[in-house]
PDB file of C-alpha atoms in Angstrom:
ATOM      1  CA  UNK I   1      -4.296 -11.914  31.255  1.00  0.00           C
ATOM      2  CA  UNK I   2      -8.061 -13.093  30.832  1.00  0.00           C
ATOM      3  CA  UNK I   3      -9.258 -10.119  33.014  1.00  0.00           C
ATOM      4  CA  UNK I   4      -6.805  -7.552  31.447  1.00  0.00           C
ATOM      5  CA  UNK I   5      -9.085  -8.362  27.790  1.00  0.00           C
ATOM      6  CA  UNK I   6     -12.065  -8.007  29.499  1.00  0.00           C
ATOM      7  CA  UNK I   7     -11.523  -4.718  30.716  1.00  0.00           C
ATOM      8  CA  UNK I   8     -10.321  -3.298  27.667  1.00  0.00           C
ATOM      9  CA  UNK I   9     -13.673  -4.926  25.957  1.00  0.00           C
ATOM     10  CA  UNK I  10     -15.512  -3.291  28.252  1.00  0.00           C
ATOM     11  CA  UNK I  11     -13.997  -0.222  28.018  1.00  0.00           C
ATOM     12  CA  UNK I  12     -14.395  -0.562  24.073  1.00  0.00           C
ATOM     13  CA  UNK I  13     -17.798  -0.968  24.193  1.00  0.00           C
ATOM     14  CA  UNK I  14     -18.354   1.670  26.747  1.00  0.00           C
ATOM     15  CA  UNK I  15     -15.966   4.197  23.987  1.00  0.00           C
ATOM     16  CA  UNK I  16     -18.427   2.557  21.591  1.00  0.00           C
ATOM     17  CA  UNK I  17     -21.615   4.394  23.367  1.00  0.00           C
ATOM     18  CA  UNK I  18     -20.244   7.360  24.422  1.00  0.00           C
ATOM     19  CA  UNK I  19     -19.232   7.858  20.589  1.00  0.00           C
ATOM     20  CA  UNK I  20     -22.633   7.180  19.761  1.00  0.00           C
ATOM     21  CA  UNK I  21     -24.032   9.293  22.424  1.00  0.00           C
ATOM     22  CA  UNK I  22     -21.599  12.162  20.888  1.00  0.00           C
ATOM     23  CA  UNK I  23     -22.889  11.628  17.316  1.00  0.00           C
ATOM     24  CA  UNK I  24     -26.751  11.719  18.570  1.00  0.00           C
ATOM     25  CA  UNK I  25     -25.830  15.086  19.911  1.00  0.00           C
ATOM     26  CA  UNK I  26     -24.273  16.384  16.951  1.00  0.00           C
ATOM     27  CA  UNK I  27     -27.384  15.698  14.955  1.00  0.00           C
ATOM     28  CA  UNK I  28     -29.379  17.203  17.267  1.00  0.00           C
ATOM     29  CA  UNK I  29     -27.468  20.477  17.210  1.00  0.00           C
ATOM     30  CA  UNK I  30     -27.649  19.625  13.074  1.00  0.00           C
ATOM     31  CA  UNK I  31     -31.407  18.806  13.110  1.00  0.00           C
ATOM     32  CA  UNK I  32     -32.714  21.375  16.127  1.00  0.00           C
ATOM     33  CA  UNK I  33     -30.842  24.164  14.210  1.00  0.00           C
ATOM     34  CA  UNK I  34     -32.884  23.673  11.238  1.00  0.00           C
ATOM     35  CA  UNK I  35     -36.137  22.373  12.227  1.00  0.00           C
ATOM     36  CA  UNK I  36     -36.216  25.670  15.074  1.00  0.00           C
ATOM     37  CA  UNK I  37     -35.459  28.209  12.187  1.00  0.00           C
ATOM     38  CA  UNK I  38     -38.463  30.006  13.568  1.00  0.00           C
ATOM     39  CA  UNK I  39     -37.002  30.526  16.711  1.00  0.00           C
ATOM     40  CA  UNK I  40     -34.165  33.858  17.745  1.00  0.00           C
ATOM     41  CA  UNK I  41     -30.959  32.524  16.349  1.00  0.00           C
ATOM     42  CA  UNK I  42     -29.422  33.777  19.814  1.00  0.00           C
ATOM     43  CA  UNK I  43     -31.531  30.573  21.086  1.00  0.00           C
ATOM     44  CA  UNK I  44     -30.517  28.542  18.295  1.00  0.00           C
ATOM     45  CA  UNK I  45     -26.785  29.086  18.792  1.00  0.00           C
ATOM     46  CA  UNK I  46     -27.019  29.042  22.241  1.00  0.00           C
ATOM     47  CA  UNK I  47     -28.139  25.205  21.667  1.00  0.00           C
ATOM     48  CA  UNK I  48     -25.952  24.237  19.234  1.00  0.00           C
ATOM     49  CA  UNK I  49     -22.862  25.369  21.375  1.00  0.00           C
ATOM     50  CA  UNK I  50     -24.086  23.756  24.968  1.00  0.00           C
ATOM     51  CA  UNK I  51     -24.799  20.673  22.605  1.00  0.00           C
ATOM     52  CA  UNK I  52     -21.232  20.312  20.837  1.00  0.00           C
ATOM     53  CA  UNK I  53     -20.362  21.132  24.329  1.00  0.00           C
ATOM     54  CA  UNK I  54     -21.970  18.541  25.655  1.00  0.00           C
ATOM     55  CA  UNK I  55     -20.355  15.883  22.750  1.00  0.00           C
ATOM     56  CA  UNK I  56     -16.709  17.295  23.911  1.00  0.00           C
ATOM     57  CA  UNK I  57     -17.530  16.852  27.260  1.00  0.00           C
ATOM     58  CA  UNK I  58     -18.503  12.873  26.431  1.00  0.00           C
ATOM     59  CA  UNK I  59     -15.946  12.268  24.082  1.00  0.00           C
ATOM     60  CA  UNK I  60     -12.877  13.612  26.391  1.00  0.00           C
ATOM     61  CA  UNK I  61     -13.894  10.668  28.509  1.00  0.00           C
ATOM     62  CA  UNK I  62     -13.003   8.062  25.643  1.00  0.00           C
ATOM     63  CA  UNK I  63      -9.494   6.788  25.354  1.00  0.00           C
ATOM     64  CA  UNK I  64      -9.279   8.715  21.827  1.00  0.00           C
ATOM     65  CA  UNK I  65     -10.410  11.695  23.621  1.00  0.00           C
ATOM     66  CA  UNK I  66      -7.687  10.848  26.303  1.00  0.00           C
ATOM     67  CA  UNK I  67      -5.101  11.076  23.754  1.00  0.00           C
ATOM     68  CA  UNK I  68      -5.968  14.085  21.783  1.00  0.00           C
ATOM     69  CA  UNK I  69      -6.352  16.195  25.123  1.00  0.00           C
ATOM     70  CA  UNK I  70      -3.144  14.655  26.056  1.00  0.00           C
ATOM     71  CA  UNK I  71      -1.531  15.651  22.484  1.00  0.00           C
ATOM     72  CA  UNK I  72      -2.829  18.643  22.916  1.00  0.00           C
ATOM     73  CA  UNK I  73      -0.919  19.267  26.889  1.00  0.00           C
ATOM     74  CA  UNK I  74       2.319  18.127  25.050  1.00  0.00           C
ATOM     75  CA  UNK I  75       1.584  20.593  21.722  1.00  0.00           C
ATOM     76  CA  UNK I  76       1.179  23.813  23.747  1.00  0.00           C
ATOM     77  CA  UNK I  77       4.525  22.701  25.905  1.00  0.00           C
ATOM     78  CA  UNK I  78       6.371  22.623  22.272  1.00  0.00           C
ATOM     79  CA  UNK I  79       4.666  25.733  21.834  1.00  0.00           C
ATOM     80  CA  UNK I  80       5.952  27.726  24.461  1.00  0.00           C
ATOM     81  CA  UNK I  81       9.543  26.501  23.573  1.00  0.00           C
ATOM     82  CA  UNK I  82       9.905  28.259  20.061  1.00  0.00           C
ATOM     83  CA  UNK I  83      11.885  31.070  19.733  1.00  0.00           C
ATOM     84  CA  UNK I  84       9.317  33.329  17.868  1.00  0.00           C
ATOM     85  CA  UNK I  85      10.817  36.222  15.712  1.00  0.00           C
ATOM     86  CA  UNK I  86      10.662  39.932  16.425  1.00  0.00           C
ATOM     87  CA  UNK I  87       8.166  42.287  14.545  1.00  0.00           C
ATOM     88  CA  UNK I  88      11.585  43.416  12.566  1.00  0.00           C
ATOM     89  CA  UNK I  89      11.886  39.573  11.832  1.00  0.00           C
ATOM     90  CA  UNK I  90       9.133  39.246   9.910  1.00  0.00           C
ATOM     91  CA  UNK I  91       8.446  42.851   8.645  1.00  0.00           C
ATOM     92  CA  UNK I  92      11.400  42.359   6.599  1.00  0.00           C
ATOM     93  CA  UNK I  93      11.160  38.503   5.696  1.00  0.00           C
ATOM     94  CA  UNK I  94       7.623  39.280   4.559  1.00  0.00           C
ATOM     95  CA  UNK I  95       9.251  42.105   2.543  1.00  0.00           C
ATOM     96  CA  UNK I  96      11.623  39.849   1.036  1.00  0.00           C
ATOM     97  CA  UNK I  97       9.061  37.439   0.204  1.00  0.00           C
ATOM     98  CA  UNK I  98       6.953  40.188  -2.095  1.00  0.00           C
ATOM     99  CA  UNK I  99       9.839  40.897  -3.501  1.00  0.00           C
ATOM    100  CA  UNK I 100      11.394  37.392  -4.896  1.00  0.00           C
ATOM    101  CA  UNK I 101       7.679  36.874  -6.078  1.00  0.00           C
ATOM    102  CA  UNK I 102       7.556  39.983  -7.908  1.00  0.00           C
ATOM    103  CA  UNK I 103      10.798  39.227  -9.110  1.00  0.00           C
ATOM    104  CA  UNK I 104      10.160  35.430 -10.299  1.00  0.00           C
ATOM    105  CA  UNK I 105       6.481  36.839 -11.543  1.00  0.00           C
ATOM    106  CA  UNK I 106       8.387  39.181 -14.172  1.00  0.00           C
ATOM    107  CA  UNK I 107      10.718  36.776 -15.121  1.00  0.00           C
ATOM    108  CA  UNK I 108       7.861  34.456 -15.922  1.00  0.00           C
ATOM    109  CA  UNK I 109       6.017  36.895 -17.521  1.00  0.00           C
ATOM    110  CA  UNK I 110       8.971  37.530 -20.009  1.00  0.00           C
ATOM    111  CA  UNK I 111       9.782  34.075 -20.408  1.00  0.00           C
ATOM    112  CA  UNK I 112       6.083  33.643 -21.413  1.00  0.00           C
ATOM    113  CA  UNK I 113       5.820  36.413 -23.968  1.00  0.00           C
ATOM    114  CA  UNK I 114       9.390  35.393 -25.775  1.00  0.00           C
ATOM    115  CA  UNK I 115       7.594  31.892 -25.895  1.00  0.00           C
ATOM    116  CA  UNK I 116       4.517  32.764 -27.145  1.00  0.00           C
ATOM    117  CA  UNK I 117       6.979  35.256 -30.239  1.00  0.00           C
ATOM    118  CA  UNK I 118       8.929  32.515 -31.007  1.00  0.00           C
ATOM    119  CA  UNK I 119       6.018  29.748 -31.361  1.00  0.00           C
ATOM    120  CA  UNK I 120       4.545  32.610 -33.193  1.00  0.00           C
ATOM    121  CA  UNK I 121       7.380  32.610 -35.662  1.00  0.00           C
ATOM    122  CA  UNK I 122       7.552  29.199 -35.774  1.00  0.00           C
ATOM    123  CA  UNK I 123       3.877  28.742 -36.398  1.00  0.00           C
ATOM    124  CA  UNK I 124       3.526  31.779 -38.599  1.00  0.00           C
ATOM    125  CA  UNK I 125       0.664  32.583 -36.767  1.00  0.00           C
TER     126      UNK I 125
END
């Protein structure tokens, strides 16, 4: 039991730096991309994506970075399971959408000027 929480300190603290290390890279990319304005921005980006490269390289090798990449194995899985609909599907649901929005925006519309008439009555405004 003893050396079952020592290992899982140790692998805490070890998360610990490796999250740290990530961060100091991400403020590089942060910092370098602004302090090296002068320089070709095909440079510039070129750093700033091998550095966040670099900080998802580290943090895949925590235990949060574990379970997001293994999240993300069991989200694409799901993925590939749904039934997606046909162009025909959604041509026409997308049709039917405009039109039950027109439809509700009219309605709304002549709700709203019957309401402003009678308050306008009422008012004698």
């Amino acid at each position: 039991m003893k050396t079952n929480t020592e290992t899982t300190e140790t692998s805490g603290a070890a998360d610990t730096v490796k999250w740290l290390l990530v961060l100091v890279l991400l403020s590089a990319a942060v910092v370098g991309n602004y302090l090296l304005a002068d320089l070709s921005v095909v440079i510039r980006a070129a750093g700033v994506v091998a550095l966040i490269a670099a900080a998802g390289g580290i943090a895949a090798f925590t235990a949060k970075g574990q379970t997001a990449i293994a999240f993300a194995r069991e989200s694409r899985m799901e993925v590939r399971k749904v039934i997606w609909p046909t162009r025909q599907e959604t041509t026409q649901t997308t049709f039917i959408v405009l039109a039950v929005c027109i439809v509700m925006a009219l309605i709304l519309w002549g709700i709203d000027g019957i309401m402003v008439r009678l308050i306008g009555l009422i008012t004698g405004v």
